[in-house]
Amino acid sequence: MDDAAVAEAAAGRAAALLTALRADNPPDVGALADAEANAAILGMLADLRPRDAVLSEESPDDPARPQADRVWIIDPLDGTREYAAGVPEWAVHVALWERGAGITAAAVALPDRVHVRGDLAVPPTRSDLRIVISASRPPDGVADLAERVGARLVPMGSAGVKTMAVLRGDADAYFHTGGQWEWDSAAPVGVAVAAGLHASRVDGSPLRYNQPRPYLPDLLVCRPELADRLLTAWARRAG
């Protein structure tokens, strides 16, 4: 299996496990789901890519990880709150970062399908702009941004769900300033950028992965023709 196939298979296996587990509805289903999905992905990576490093939300970080040349960045269950509540706004993120190349393989598994690098962004079909934002942590000042660009705000759970909404054409941009970690965005960004979408920090600077402290405070994913407009409107608002 090549790296892309490994990412897709690992994300798909975890999503299938999560779907079955949610149907059983055991006690404390969110915590159990996080642990079991993490174990499933780690087990597959240990079998198929035993020499690679791993950065996972659900595992202790290895201090040597930033020096590795290949790092799998995973979020076994993004949107645990929504998953536990029975809301289908959750995702599994699996991405491979390689030194000198960035994210080279990525898969985002949603309840209904697995998105991988190579999926094409849907062409714009609407005149009204829709910006998806966090349902639990809406960005400060995002209402002003929406007013400046004439957009409607749509709250959703899971960074993967929001990014894939842009990919699918259900939204035009995903804007976030409430703080994230690398596992929240690595796989969604890997899929989005390969499809031709724009992805950056909200000041326009690059998203950098496999950092010693894997924290990324903000994110913009959007149709490329909207990037300058959104970045400029946010800069003017912030200024």
mmCIF file of C-alpha atoms in Angstrom:
data_model
loop_
_atom_site.group_PDB
_atom_site.id
_atom_site.type_symbol
_atom_site.label_atom_id
_atom_site.label_comp_id
_atom_site.label_asym_id
_atom_site.label_seq_id
_atom_site.Cartn_x
_atom_site.Cartn_y
_atom_site.Cartn_z
ATOM 1 C CA MET A 1 0.000 0.000 0.000
ATOM 2 C CA ASP A 2 1.271 3.464 -0.814
ATOM 3 C CA ASP A 3 0.959 6.282 1.736
ATOM 4 C CA ALA A 4 -2.296 7.596 0.276
ATOM 5 C CA ALA A 5 -3.880 4.158 0.529
ATOM 6 C CA VAL A 6 -2.661 3.788 4.115
ATOM 7 C CA ALA A 7 -4.229 7.126 5.079
ATOM 8 C CA GLU A 8 -7.527 6.219 3.420
ATOM 9 C CA ALA A 9 -7.644 2.732 4.914
ATOM 10 C CA ALA A 10 -6.782 3.908 8.426
ATOM 11 C CA ALA A 11 -9.381 6.694 8.381
ATOM 12 C CA GLY A 12 -12.007 4.407 6.888
ATOM 13 C CA ARG A 13 -11.378 1.648 9.407
ATOM 14 C CA ALA A 14 -11.680 4.056 12.325
ATOM 15 C CA ALA A 15 -14.862 5.602 10.912
ATOM 16 C CA ALA A 16 -16.475 2.184 10.496
ATOM 17 C CA LEU A 17 -15.540 1.297 14.068
ATOM 18 C CA LEU A 18 -16.979 4.592 15.324
ATOM 19 C CA THR A 19 -20.211 4.115 13.401
ATOM 20 C CA ALA A 20 -20.711 0.645 14.874
ATOM 21 C CA LEU A 21 -19.825 1.799 18.365
ATOM 22 C CA ARG A 22 -22.254 4.717 18.185
ATOM 23 C CA ALA A 23 -25.041 2.335 17.187
ATOM 24 C CA ASP A 24 -24.362 0.263 20.325
ATOM 25 C CA ASN A 25 -24.392 3.465 22.462
ATOM 26 C CA PRO A 26 -22.317 2.200 25.411
ATOM 27 C CA PRO A 27 -21.804 4.336 28.531
ATOM 28 C CA ASP A 28 -19.338 7.222 28.096
ATOM 29 C CA VAL A 29 -19.365 6.611 24.372
ATOM 30 C CA GLY A 30 -17.236 9.677 23.520
ATOM 31 C CA ALA A 31 -14.225 8.697 25.623
ATOM 32 C CA LEU A 32 -14.497 5.063 24.534
ATOM 33 C CA ALA A 33 -14.694 6.121 20.888
ATOM 34 C CA ASP A 34 -11.605 8.327 21.147
ATOM 35 C CA ALA A 35 -9.586 5.474 22.651
ATOM 36 C CA GLU A 36 -10.766 2.720 20.305
ATOM 37 C CA ALA A 37 -10.386 4.767 17.121
ATOM 38 C CA ASN A 38 -6.910 5.817 18.218
ATOM 39 C CA ALA A 39 -5.930 2.194 18.890
ATOM 40 C CA ALA A 40 -7.236 1.107 15.490
ATOM 41 C CA ILE A 41 -5.242 3.736 13.601
ATOM 42 C CA LEU A 42 -2.073 3.244 15.639
ATOM 43 C CA GLY A 43 -2.301 -0.497 15.111
ATOM 44 C CA MET A 44 -2.519 -0.112 11.349
ATOM 45 C CA LEU A 45 0.375 2.353 11.260
ATOM 46 C CA ALA A 46 2.480 0.067 13.451
ATOM 47 C CA ASP A 47 1.902 -2.753 10.969
ATOM 48 C CA LEU A 48 2.302 -0.792 7.738
ATOM 49 C CA ARG A 49 4.640 2.087 8.629
ATOM 50 C CA PRO A 50 6.511 0.959 11.774
ATOM 51 C CA ARG A 51 9.442 3.356 11.286
ATOM 52 C CA ASP A 52 7.336 6.508 11.018
ATOM 53 C CA ALA A 53 6.626 8.845 13.922
ATOM 54 C CA VAL A 54 3.064 9.614 15.010
ATOM 55 C CA LEU A 55 1.450 12.727 16.472
ATOM 56 C CA SER A 56 -2.018 11.904 17.823
ATOM 57 C CA GLU A 57 -4.444 13.869 19.928
ATOM 58 C CA GLU A 58 -5.057 10.774 22.015
ATOM 59 C CA SER A 59 -1.442 9.673 22.667
ATOM 60 C CA PRO A 60 1.513 11.172 24.563
ATOM 61 C CA ASP A 61 3.827 13.100 22.266
ATOM 62 C CA ASP A 62 7.327 11.782 21.611
ATOM 63 C CA PRO A 63 9.979 14.488 22.264
ATOM 64 C CA ALA A 64 11.939 13.148 19.273
ATOM 65 C CA ARG A 65 8.968 13.555 16.935
ATOM 66 C CA PRO A 66 9.940 17.047 15.575
ATOM 67 C CA GLN A 67 13.233 15.596 14.288
ATOM 68 C CA ALA A 68 11.510 12.797 12.341
ATOM 69 C CA ASP A 69 11.379 12.928 8.548
ATOM 70 C CA ARG A 70 7.957 11.276 8.336
ATOM 71 C CA VAL A 71 5.175 11.945 10.839
ATOM 72 C CA TRP A 72 1.585 10.737 10.763
ATOM 73 C CA ILE A 73 -0.660 13.426 12.255
ATOM 74 C CA ILE A 74 -3.964 11.968 13.381
ATOM 75 C CA ASP A 75 -7.166 12.922 15.138
ATOM 76 C CA PRO A 76 -8.995 9.642 15.745
ATOM 77 C CA LEU A 77 -12.288 11.454 16.412
ATOM 78 C CA ASP A 78 -12.671 15.132 15.620
ATOM 79 C CA GLY A 79 -15.980 16.334 17.013
ATOM 80 C CA THR A 80 -16.263 14.068 20.052
ATOM 81 C CA ARG A 81 -19.011 16.261 21.540
ATOM 82 C CA GLU A 82 -21.162 15.951 18.436
ATOM 83 C CA TYR A 83 -20.435 12.229 18.105
ATOM 84 C CA ALA A 84 -21.472 11.527 21.701
ATOM 85 C CA ALA A 85 -24.676 13.507 21.178
ATOM 86 C CA GLY A 86 -25.556 11.531 18.064
ATOM 87 C CA VAL A 87 -24.968 14.480 15.724
ATOM 88 C CA PRO A 88 -23.287 13.368 12.445
ATOM 89 C CA GLU A 89 -20.768 16.243 12.454
ATOM 90 C CA TRP A 90 -17.658 14.247 13.313
ATOM 91 C CA ALA A 91 -14.643 13.089 11.339
ATOM 92 C CA VAL A 92 -11.481 11.001 11.439
ATOM 93 C CA HIS A 93 -8.275 12.749 10.326
ATOM 94 C CA VAL A 94 -5.189 10.903 9.064
ATOM 95 C CA ALA A 95 -2.339 12.809 7.397
ATOM 96 C CA LEU A 96 1.304 12.188 6.600
ATOM 97 C CA TRP A 97 3.812 15.038 6.910
ATOM 98 C CA GLU A 98 7.194 14.623 5.200
ATOM 99 C CA ARG A 99 10.218 16.851 5.727
ATOM 100 C CA GLY A 100 10.751 19.175 2.788
ATOM 101 C CA ALA A 101 7.346 18.386 1.278
ATOM 102 C CA GLY A 102 4.694 19.058 3.922
ATOM 103 C CA ILE A 103 1.459 17.054 3.921
ATOM 104 C CA THR A 104 1.856 14.373 1.253
ATOM 105 C CA ALA A 105 -1.036 12.028 2.074
ATOM 106 C CA ALA A 106 -4.326 12.785 3.771
ATOM 107 C CA ALA A 107 -7.758 11.334 4.373
ATOM 108 C CA VAL A 108 -10.799 12.718 6.169
ATOM 109 C CA ALA A 109 -13.484 10.156 6.971
ATOM 110 C CA LEU A 110 -16.972 11.516 7.558
ATOM 111 C CA PRO A 111 -19.963 9.363 8.549
ATOM 112 C CA ASP A 112 -20.998 9.071 4.890
ATOM 113 C CA ARG A 113 -17.694 8.847 2.990
ATOM 114 C CA VAL A 114 -13.892 9.161 3.066
ATOM 115 C CA HIS A 115 -12.395 12.212 1.348
ATOM 116 C CA VAL A 116 -8.803 11.878 0.129
ATOM 117 C CA ARG A 117 -6.230 13.930 -1.716
ATOM 118 C CA GLY A 118 -7.377 14.038 -5.314
ATOM 119 C CA ASP A 119 -11.023 14.786 -4.564
ATOM 120 C CA LEU A 120 -11.946 17.865 -6.608
ATOM 121 C CA ALA A 121 -13.512 20.985 -5.169
ATOM 122 C CA VAL A 122 -17.047 21.699 -6.399
ATOM 123 C CA PRO A 123 -17.279 24.797 -8.652
ATOM 124 C CA PRO A 124 -19.130 27.755 -7.102
ATOM 125 C CA THR A 125 -22.812 27.881 -8.004
ATOM 126 C CA ARG A 126 -24.216 30.547 -5.664
ATOM 127 C CA SER A 127 -24.093 34.295 -5.357
ATOM 128 C CA ASP A 128 -24.534 34.210 -1.557
ATOM 129 C CA LEU A 129 -21.398 33.468 0.466
ATOM 130 C CA ARG A 130 -21.469 31.005 3.314
ATOM 131 C CA ILE A 131 -18.729 30.850 5.953
ATOM 132 C CA VAL A 132 -18.715 27.840 8.266
ATOM 133 C CA ILE A 133 -17.557 28.463 11.817
ATOM 134 C CA SER A 134 -17.239 26.503 15.032
ATOM 135 C CA ALA A 135 -20.579 25.829 16.694
ATOM 136 C CA SER A 136 -18.989 25.764 20.151
ATOM 137 C CA ARG A 137 -16.265 28.428 19.739
ATOM 138 C CA PRO A 138 -17.328 31.019 17.138
ATOM 139 C CA PRO A 139 -14.434 33.384 16.308
ATOM 140 C CA ASP A 140 -14.460 36.784 17.974
ATOM 141 C CA GLY A 141 -15.241 39.415 15.371
ATOM 142 C CA VAL A 142 -16.432 36.969 12.726
ATOM 143 C CA ALA A 143 -19.835 38.673 12.506
ATOM 144 C CA ASP A 144 -18.045 41.855 11.425
ATOM 145 C CA LEU A 145 -16.073 39.885 8.836
ATOM 146 C CA ALA A 146 -19.278 38.359 7.473
ATOM 147 C CA GLU A 147 -20.894 41.774 7.216
ATOM 148 C CA ARG A 148 -17.898 43.199 5.364
ATOM 149 C CA VAL A 149 -17.975 40.483 2.693
ATOM 150 C CA GLY A 150 -21.731 39.931 2.610
ATOM 151 C CA ALA A 151 -21.631 36.371 3.917
ATOM 152 C CA ARG A 152 -23.910 34.202 6.030
ATOM 153 C CA LEU A 153 -22.388 32.358 8.997
ATOM 154 C CA VAL A 154 -23.142 28.641 9.359
ATOM 155 C CA PRO A 155 -22.130 26.930 12.636
ATOM 156 C CA MET A 156 -20.915 23.324 12.378
ATOM 157 C CA GLY A 157 -19.002 20.814 14.448
ATOM 158 C CA SER A 158 -15.615 19.268 13.564
ATOM 159 C CA ALA A 159 -12.874 20.969 11.579
ATOM 160 C CA GLY A 160 -12.959 18.069 9.137
ATOM 161 C CA VAL A 161 -16.691 18.467 8.537
ATOM 162 C CA LYS A 162 -16.330 22.211 7.998
ATOM 163 C CA THR A 163 -13.393 21.879 5.605
ATOM 164 C CA MET A 164 -15.123 19.168 3.596
ATOM 165 C CA ALA A 165 -18.221 21.395 3.389
ATOM 166 C CA VAL A 166 -16.050 23.866 1.465
ATOM 167 C CA LEU A 167 -14.658 21.059 -0.681
ATOM 168 C CA ARG A 168 -18.137 19.783 -1.484
ATOM 169 C CA GLY A 169 -19.466 23.245 -2.342
ATOM 170 C CA ASP A 170 -21.848 23.393 0.627
ATOM 171 C CA ALA A 171 -19.884 26.386 1.946
ATOM 172 C CA ASP A 172 -17.419 28.879 0.517
ATOM 173 C CA ALA A 173 -15.024 29.323 3.434
ATOM 174 C CA TYR A 174 -14.105 27.954 6.833
ATOM 175 C CA PHE A 175 -12.828 30.555 9.285
ATOM 176 C CA HIS A 176 -11.474 29.812 12.763
ATOM 177 C CA THR A 177 -9.580 31.814 15.384
ATOM 178 C CA GLY A 178 -10.368 29.944 18.593
ATOM 179 C CA GLY A 179 -7.185 27.871 18.736
ATOM 180 C CA GLN A 180 -6.441 24.453 17.253
ATOM 181 C CA TRP A 181 -3.776 21.779 17.266
ATOM 182 C CA GLU A 182 -2.042 20.282 14.249
ATOM 183 C CA TRP A 183 -4.232 17.172 14.284
ATOM 184 C CA ASP A 184 -7.326 19.366 13.898
ATOM 185 C CA SER A 185 -6.296 20.649 10.484
ATOM 186 C CA ALA A 186 -3.473 18.583 8.954
ATOM 187 C CA ALA A 187 -5.635 16.036 7.132
ATOM 188 C CA PRO A 188 -8.442 18.463 6.175
ATOM 189 C CA VAL A 189 -5.883 20.963 4.849
ATOM 190 C CA GLY A 190 -4.037 18.210 2.977
ATOM 191 C CA VAL A 191 -7.228 17.206 1.169
ATOM 192 C CA ALA A 192 -8.334 20.810 0.594
ATOM 193 C CA VAL A 193 -5.051 22.107 -0.834
ATOM 194 C CA ALA A 194 -4.736 19.130 -3.180
ATOM 195 C CA ALA A 195 -8.201 20.018 -4.495
ATOM 196 C CA GLY A 196 -7.102 23.576 -5.275
ATOM 197 C CA LEU A 197 -8.559 25.334 -2.247
ATOM 198 C CA HIS A 198 -6.710 28.043 -0.320
ATOM 199 C CA ALA A 199 -5.512 27.239 3.214
ATOM 200 C CA SER A 200 -3.524 29.548 5.503
ATOM 201 C CA ARG A 201 -3.454 31.283 8.841
ATOM 202 C CA VAL A 202 -5.942 34.164 9.050
ATOM 203 C CA ASP A 203 -3.104 36.651 8.486
ATOM 204 C CA GLY A 204 -2.225 34.845 5.244
ATOM 205 C CA SER A 205 0.914 33.164 6.591
ATOM 206 C CA PRO A 206 1.546 29.449 5.931
ATOM 207 C CA LEU A 207 0.274 26.626 8.098
ATOM 208 C CA ARG A 208 3.311 24.792 9.488
ATOM 209 C CA TYR A 209 3.179 21.233 10.758
ATOM 210 C CA ASN A 210 5.387 18.966 12.864
ATOM 211 C CA GLN A 211 6.355 21.819 15.146
ATOM 212 C CA PRO A 212 7.780 21.179 18.648
ATOM 213 C CA ARG A 213 4.573 22.633 20.124
ATOM 214 C CA PRO A 214 1.928 21.509 17.654
ATOM 215 C CA TYR A 215 -0.410 24.466 18.163
ATOM 216 C CA LEU A 216 -2.076 26.389 15.332
ATOM 217 C CA PRO A 217 -4.238 29.212 16.669
ATOM 218 C CA ASP A 218 -6.221 30.034 13.538
ATOM 219 C CA LEU A 219 -7.160 28.843 10.072
ATOM 220 C CA LEU A 220 -8.766 29.938 6.808
ATOM 221 C CA VAL A 221 -9.832 27.450 4.142
ATOM 222 C CA CYS A 222 -11.715 28.878 1.184
ATOM 223 C CA ARG A 223 -12.176 28.966 -2.547
ATOM 224 C CA PRO A 224 -9.007 30.497 -3.990
ATOM 225 C CA GLU A 225 -10.834 33.418 -5.596
ATOM 226 C CA LEU A 226 -12.102 34.485 -2.159
ATOM 227 C CA ALA A 227 -8.788 34.351 -0.274
ATOM 228 C CA ASP A 228 -7.592 37.915 -0.845
ATOM 229 C CA ARG A 229 -11.056 39.307 -0.164
ATOM 230 C CA LEU A 230 -11.426 37.469 3.136
ATOM 231 C CA LEU A 231 -7.853 38.065 4.299
ATOM 232 C CA THR A 232 -8.081 41.788 3.494
ATOM 233 C CA ALA A 233 -11.457 42.163 5.220
ATOM 234 C CA TRP A 234 -10.140 40.439 8.329
ATOM 235 C CA ALA A 235 -6.957 42.530 8.378
ATOM 236 C CA ARG A 236 -8.981 45.724 8.118
ATOM 237 C CA ARG A 237 -11.314 44.573 10.844
ATOM 238 C CA ALA A 238 -8.399 43.575 13.102
ATOM 239 C CA GLY A 239 -6.598 46.835 12.383
#
